[in-house]
Short mmCIF file of C-alpha atoms in Angstrom, two decimals:
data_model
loop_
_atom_site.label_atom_id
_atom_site.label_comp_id
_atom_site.label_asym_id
_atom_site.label_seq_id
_atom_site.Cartn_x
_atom_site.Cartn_y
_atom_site.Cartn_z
CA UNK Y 1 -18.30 39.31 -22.92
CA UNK Y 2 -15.15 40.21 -24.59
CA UNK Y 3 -12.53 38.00 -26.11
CA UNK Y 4 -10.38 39.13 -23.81
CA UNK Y 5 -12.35 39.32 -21.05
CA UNK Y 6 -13.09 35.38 -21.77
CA UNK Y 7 -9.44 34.27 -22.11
CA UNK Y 8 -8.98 36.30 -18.67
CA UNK Y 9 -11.23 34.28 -16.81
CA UNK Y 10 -10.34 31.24 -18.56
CA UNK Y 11 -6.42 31.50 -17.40
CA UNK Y 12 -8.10 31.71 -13.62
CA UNK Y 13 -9.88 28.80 -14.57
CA UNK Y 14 -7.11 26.76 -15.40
CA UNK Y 15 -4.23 28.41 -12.82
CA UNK Y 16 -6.60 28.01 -9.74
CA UNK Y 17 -7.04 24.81 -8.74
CA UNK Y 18 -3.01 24.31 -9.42
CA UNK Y 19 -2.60 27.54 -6.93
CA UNK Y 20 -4.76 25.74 -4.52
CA UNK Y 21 -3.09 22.81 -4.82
CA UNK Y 22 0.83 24.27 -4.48
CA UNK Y 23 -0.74 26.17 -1.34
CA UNK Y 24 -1.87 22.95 0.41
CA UNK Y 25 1.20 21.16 -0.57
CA UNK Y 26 3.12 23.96 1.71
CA UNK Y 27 0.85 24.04 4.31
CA UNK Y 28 1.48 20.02 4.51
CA UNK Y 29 5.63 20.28 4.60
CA UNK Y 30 4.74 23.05 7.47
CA UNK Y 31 2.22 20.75 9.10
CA UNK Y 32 4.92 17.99 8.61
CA UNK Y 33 7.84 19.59 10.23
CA UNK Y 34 5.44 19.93 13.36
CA UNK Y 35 3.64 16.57 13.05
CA UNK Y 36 1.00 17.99 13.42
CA UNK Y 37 -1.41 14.91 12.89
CA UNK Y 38 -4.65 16.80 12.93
CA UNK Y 39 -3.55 19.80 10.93
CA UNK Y 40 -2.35 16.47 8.89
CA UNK Y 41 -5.47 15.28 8.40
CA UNK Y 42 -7.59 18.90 7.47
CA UNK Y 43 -4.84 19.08 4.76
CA UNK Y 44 -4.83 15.61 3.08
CA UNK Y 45 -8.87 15.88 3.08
CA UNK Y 46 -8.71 19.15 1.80
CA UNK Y 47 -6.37 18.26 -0.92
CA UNK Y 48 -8.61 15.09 -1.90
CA UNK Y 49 -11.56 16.99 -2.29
CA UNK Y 50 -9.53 19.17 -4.65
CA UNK Y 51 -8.21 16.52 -6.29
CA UNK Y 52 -11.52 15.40 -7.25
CA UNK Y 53 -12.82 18.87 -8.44
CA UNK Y 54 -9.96 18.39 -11.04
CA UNK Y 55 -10.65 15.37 -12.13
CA UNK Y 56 -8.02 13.08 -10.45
CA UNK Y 57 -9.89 10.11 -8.83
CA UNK Y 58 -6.74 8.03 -8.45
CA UNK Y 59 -4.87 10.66 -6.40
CA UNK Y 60 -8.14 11.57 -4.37
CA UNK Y 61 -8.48 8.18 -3.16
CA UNK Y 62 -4.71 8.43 -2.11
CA UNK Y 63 -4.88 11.92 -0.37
CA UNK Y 64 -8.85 10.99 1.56
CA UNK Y 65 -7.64 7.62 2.67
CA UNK Y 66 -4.74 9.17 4.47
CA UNK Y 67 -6.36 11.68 6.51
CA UNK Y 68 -8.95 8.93 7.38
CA UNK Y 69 -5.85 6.50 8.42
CA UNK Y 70 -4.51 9.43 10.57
CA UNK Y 71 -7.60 10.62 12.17
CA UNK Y 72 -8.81 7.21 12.80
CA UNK Y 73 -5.39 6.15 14.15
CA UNK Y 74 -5.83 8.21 17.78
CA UNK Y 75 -8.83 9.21 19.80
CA UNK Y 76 -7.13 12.28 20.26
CA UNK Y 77 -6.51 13.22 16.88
CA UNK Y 78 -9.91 12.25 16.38
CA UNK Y 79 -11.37 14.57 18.61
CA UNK Y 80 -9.49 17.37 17.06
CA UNK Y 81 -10.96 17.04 13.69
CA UNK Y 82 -14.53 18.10 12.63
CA UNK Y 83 -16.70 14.96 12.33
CA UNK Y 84 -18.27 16.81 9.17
CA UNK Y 85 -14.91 16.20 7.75
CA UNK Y 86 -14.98 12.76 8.97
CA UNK Y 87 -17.89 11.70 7.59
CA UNK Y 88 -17.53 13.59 4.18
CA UNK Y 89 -14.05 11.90 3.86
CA UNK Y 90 -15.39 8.52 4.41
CA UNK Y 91 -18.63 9.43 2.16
CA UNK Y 92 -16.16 10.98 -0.51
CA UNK Y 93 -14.01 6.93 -0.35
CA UNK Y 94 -17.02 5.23 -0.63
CA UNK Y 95 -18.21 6.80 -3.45
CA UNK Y 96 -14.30 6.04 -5.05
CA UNK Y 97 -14.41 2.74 -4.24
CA UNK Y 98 -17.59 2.71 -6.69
CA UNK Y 99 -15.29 4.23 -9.54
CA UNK Y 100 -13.46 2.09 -12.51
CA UNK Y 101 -10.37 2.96 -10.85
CA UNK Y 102 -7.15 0.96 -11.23
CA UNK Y 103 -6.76 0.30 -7.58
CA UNK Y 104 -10.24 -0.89 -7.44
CA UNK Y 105 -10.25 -3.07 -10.58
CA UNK Y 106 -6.91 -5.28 -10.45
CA UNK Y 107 -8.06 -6.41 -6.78
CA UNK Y 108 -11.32 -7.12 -8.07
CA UNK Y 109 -9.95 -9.07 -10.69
CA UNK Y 110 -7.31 -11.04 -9.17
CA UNK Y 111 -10.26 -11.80 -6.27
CA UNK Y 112 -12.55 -13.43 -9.04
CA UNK Y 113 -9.64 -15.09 -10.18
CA UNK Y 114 -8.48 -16.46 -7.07
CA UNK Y 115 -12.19 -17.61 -6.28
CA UNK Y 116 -12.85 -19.18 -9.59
CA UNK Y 117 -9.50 -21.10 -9.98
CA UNK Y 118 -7.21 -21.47 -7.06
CA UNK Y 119 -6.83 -23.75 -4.39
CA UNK Y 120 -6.11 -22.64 -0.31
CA UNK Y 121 -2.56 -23.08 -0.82
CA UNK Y 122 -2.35 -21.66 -4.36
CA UNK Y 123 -3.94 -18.31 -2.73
CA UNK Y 124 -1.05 -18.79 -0.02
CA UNK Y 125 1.59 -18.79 -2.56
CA UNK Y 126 0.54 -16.32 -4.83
CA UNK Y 127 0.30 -13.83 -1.70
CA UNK Y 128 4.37 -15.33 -0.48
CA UNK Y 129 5.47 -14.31 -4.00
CA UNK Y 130 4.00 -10.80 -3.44
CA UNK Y 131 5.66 -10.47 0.01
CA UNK Y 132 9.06 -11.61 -1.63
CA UNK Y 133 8.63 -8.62 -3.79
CA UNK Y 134 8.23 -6.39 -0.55
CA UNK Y 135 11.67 -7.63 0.68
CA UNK Y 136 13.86 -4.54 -0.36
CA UNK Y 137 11.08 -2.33 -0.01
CA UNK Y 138 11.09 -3.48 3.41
CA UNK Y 139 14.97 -3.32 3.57
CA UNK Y 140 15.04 0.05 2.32
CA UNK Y 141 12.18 1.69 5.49
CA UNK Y 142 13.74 -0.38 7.83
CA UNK Y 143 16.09 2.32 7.97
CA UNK Y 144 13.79 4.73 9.63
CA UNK Y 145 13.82 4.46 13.54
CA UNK Y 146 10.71 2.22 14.53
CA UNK Y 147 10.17 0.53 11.37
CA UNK Y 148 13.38 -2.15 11.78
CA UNK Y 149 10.33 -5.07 11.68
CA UNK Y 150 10.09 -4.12 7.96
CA UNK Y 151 13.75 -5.53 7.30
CA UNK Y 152 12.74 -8.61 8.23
CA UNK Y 153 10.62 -9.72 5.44
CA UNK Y 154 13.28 -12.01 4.14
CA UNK Y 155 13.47 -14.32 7.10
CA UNK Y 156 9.87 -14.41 6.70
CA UNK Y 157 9.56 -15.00 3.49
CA UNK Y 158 11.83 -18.12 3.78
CA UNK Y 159 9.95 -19.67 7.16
CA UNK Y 160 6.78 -19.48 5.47
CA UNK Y 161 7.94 -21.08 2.43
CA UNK Y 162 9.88 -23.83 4.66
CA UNK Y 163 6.95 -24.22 6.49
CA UNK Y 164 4.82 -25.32 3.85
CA UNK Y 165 7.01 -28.25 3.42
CA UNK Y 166 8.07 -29.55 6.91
CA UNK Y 167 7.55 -28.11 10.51
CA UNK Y 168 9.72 -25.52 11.75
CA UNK Y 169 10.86 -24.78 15.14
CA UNK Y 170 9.23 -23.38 18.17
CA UNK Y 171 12.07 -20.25 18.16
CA UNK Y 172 10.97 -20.09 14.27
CA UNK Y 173 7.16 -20.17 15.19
CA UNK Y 174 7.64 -17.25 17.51
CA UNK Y 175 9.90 -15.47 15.33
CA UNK Y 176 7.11 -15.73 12.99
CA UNK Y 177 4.47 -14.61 15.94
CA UNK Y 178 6.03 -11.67 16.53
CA UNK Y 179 6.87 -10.18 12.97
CA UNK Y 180 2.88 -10.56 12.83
CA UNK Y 181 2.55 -8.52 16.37
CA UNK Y 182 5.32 -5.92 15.72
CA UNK Y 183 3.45 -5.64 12.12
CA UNK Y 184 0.28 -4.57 13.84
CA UNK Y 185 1.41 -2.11 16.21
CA UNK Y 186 3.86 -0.15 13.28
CA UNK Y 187 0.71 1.14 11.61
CA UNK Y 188 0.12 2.56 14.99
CA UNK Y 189 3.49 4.28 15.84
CA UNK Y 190 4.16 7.78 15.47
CA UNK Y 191 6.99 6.51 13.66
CA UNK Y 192 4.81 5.57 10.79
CA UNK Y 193 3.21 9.00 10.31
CA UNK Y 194 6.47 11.01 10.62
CA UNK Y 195 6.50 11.68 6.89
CA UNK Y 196 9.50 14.06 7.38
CA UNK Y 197 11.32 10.56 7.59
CA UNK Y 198 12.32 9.16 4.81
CA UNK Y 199 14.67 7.33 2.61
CA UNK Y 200 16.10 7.51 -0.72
CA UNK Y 201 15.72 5.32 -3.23
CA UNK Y 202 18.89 5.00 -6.09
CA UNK Y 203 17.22 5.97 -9.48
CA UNK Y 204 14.37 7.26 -8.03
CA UNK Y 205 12.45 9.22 -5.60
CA UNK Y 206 12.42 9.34 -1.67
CA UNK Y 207 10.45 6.42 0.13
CA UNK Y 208 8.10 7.13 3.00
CA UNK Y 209 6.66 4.55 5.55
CA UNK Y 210 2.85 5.99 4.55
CA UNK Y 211 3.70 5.22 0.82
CA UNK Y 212 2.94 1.93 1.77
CA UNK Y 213 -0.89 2.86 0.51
CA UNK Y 214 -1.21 4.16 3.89
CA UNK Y 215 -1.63 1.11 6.26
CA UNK Y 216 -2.72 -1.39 3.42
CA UNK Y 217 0.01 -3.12 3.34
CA UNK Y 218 1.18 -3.47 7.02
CA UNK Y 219 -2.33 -4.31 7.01
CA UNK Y 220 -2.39 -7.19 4.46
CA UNK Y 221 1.33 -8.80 5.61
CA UNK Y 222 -0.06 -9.04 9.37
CA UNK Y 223 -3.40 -10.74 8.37
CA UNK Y 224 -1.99 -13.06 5.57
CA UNK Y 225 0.52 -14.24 9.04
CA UNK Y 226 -2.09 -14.46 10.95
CA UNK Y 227 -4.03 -16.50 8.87
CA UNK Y 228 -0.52 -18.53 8.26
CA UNK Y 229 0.05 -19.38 12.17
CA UNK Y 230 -3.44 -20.06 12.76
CA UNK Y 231 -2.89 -22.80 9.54
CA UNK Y 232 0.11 -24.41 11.38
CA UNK Y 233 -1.42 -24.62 14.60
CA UNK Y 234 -4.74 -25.66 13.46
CA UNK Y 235 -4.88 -27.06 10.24
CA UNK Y 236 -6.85 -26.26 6.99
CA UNK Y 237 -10.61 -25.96 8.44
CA UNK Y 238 -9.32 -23.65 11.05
CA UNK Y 239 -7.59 -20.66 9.04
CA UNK Y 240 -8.98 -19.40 5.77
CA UNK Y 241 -6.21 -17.60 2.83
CA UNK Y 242 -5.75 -14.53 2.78
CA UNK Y 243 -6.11 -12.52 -0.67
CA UNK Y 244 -5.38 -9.12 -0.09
CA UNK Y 245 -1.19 -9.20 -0.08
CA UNK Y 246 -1.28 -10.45 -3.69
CA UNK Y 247 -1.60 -7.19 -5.32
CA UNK Y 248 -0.04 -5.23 -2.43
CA UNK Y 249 3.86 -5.01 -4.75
CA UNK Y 250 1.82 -2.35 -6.63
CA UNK Y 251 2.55 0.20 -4.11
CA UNK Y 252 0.14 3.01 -6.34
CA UNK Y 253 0.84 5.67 -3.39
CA UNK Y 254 4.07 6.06 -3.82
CA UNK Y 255 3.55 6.64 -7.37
CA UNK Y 256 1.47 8.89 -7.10
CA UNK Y 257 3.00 10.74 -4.43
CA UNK Y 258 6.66 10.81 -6.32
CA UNK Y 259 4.98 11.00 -10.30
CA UNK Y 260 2.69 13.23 -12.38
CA UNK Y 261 1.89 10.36 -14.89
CA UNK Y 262 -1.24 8.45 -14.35
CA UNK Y 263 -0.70 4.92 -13.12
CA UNK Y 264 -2.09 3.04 -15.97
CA UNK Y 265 0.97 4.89 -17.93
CA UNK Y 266 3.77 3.75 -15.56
CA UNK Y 267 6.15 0.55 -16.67
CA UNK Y 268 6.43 0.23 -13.24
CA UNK Y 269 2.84 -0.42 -12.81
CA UNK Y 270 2.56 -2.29 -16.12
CA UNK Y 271 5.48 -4.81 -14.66
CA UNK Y 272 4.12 -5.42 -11.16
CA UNK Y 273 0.92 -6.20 -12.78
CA UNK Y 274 2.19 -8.56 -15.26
CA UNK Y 275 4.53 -10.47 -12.29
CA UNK Y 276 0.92 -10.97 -10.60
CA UNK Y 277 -0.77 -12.54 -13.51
CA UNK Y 278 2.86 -14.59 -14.69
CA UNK Y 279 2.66 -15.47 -10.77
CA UNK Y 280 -0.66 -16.62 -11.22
CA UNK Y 281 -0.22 -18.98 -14.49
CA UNK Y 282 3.15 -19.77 -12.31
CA UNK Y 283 1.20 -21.50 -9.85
CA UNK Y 284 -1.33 -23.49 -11.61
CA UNK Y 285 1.20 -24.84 -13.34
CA UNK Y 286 2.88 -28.44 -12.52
CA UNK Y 287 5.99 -27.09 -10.51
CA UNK Y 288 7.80 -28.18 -7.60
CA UNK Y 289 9.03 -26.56 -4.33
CA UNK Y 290 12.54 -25.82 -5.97
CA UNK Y 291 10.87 -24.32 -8.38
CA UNK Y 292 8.76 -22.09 -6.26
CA UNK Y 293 12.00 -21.73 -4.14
CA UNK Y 294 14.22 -20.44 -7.04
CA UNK Y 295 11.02 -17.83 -8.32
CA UNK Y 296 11.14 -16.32 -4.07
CA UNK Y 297 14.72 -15.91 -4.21
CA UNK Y 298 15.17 -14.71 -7.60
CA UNK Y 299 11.86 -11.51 -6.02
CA UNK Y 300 13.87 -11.10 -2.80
CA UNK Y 301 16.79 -9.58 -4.70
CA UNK Y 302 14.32 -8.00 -6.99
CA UNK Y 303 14.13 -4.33 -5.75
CA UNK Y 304 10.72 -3.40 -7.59
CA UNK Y 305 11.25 0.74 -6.99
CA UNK Y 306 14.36 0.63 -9.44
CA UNK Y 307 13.18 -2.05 -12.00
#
């Protein structure tokens, strides 16, 4: 074979799968602009298998988990999609999950952590400090139509932490109840999918309701308030804590979405993951509730996209 023959095929080589990849990106804006959920969900599958052909696990895992989150979201949209596809996209996240992967190894961590060393309502803190991080995140989507709920993290934030320390209201209960319900149904709105919606961020790149790793964190706020109003109504034995929020501030698929860097290179990254483990030495230290009051409103002014 010729030298130049070589550096020929070589150049396809390396312009290929970036072809591929600008292709599916425009086939996703057009499949966008229709919502088009099962054209949606081809696309993001076929962009995480290519994604893994080049060597990016991280943005694989982001691109397969949200075609399975839309074509597991409707029995119609499931029906339109192959269940070859289906079943390779779950096989294909399974076999991520098994990768040293950042998003796989800081929730592994902090669970060991958690087990090892914290008590029920340490675990219950640590995740209230995460959702005071969410606040302005939450503040910023609520301003896309069906996703108001979101703008009320702050209120929630606040009854929680008041409700550790004496018993609130039955209008504050319910309030409470129903941030947990409305929380639920968002991640199955159309609302939620419409990633032609979103909003922009000062500094920084548009926010979408998906770039919430898909419905991971909708996911983690309703169950860690579920597992709150089942602890004020029955106690300790009768609600277990819920770990999953704490590392939810990381917010990896946006990131990946809006940046070509890889995540362990991002300050952004590097400072959400040292507010988890100063959060963690935070609260097996000997503090006090004005203490722990002053760290949740100093994070709910903390907008965590700009800083």
């Amino acid at each position: 074979m010729s030298s130049k023959l070589f550096d020929l095929l070589q150049l396809f080589r390396d312009v290929l799968p970036t072809r591929n990849m600008e292709e599916l990106e425009q086939r996703l804006t057009r499949a966008q602009e229709r919502m088009d959920l099962p054209a949606l969900a081809k696309i993001y599958y076929d962009m995480g298998v290519q994604c893994m052909k080049n060597g990016d696990p991280n943005r694989a895992m982001m691109y397969l988990s949200r075609s399975d989150t839309i074509f597991s979201s409707r029995d119609e949209v499931y029906e339109q999609v192959s269940e070859s596809l289906c079943e390779d996209c779950s096989r294909r996240i399974g076999e991520l999950e098994e990768m040293p992967l950042l998003t796989n190894e800081i929730p592994e961590r902090l669970e060991e952590q958690a087990e090892l060393f914290l008590d029920d309502t340490q675990i219950r803190l640590w995740g209230l400090l995460t959702m005071a991080r969410l606040v302005k995140v939450g503040e910023h989507l609520s301003a896309l139509p069906g996703c108001e709920v979101l703008g009320e993290l702050g209120q929630t934030v606040d009854l929680i932490l008041r409700s550790f320390q004496e018993r609130i209201t039955q209008e504050e209960f319910q309030f409470l109840v129903d941030v947990c319900d409305r929380l639920y149904e968002l991640g199955d709105d159309e609302c939620f999918s419409d990633m032609t919606q979103q909003v922009e961020i000062s500094g920084g790149m548009p926010l979408q309701a998906f770039d919430l790793n898909g419905l991971l964190v909708l996911t983690e706020l309703n169950l860690y308030l579920d597992s709150h109003l089942r602890l004020l109504t029955q106690g300790p034995d009768g609600s277990e804590a819920e770990m999953g929020l704490v590392p939810c501030a990381l917010l990896p698929d946006y990131y990946l979405r809006t940046c070509g860097t890889e995540l362990s290179r991002l300050p952004q990254i590097s400072r959400e993951t040292a507010r988890i483990q100063d959060d963690y030495e935070f609260i097996r230290s000997k503090i006090t509730w004005q203490d722990i009051t002053a760290r949740i409103t100093q994070y709910k002014e903390l907008d965590i996209l700009r800083s």
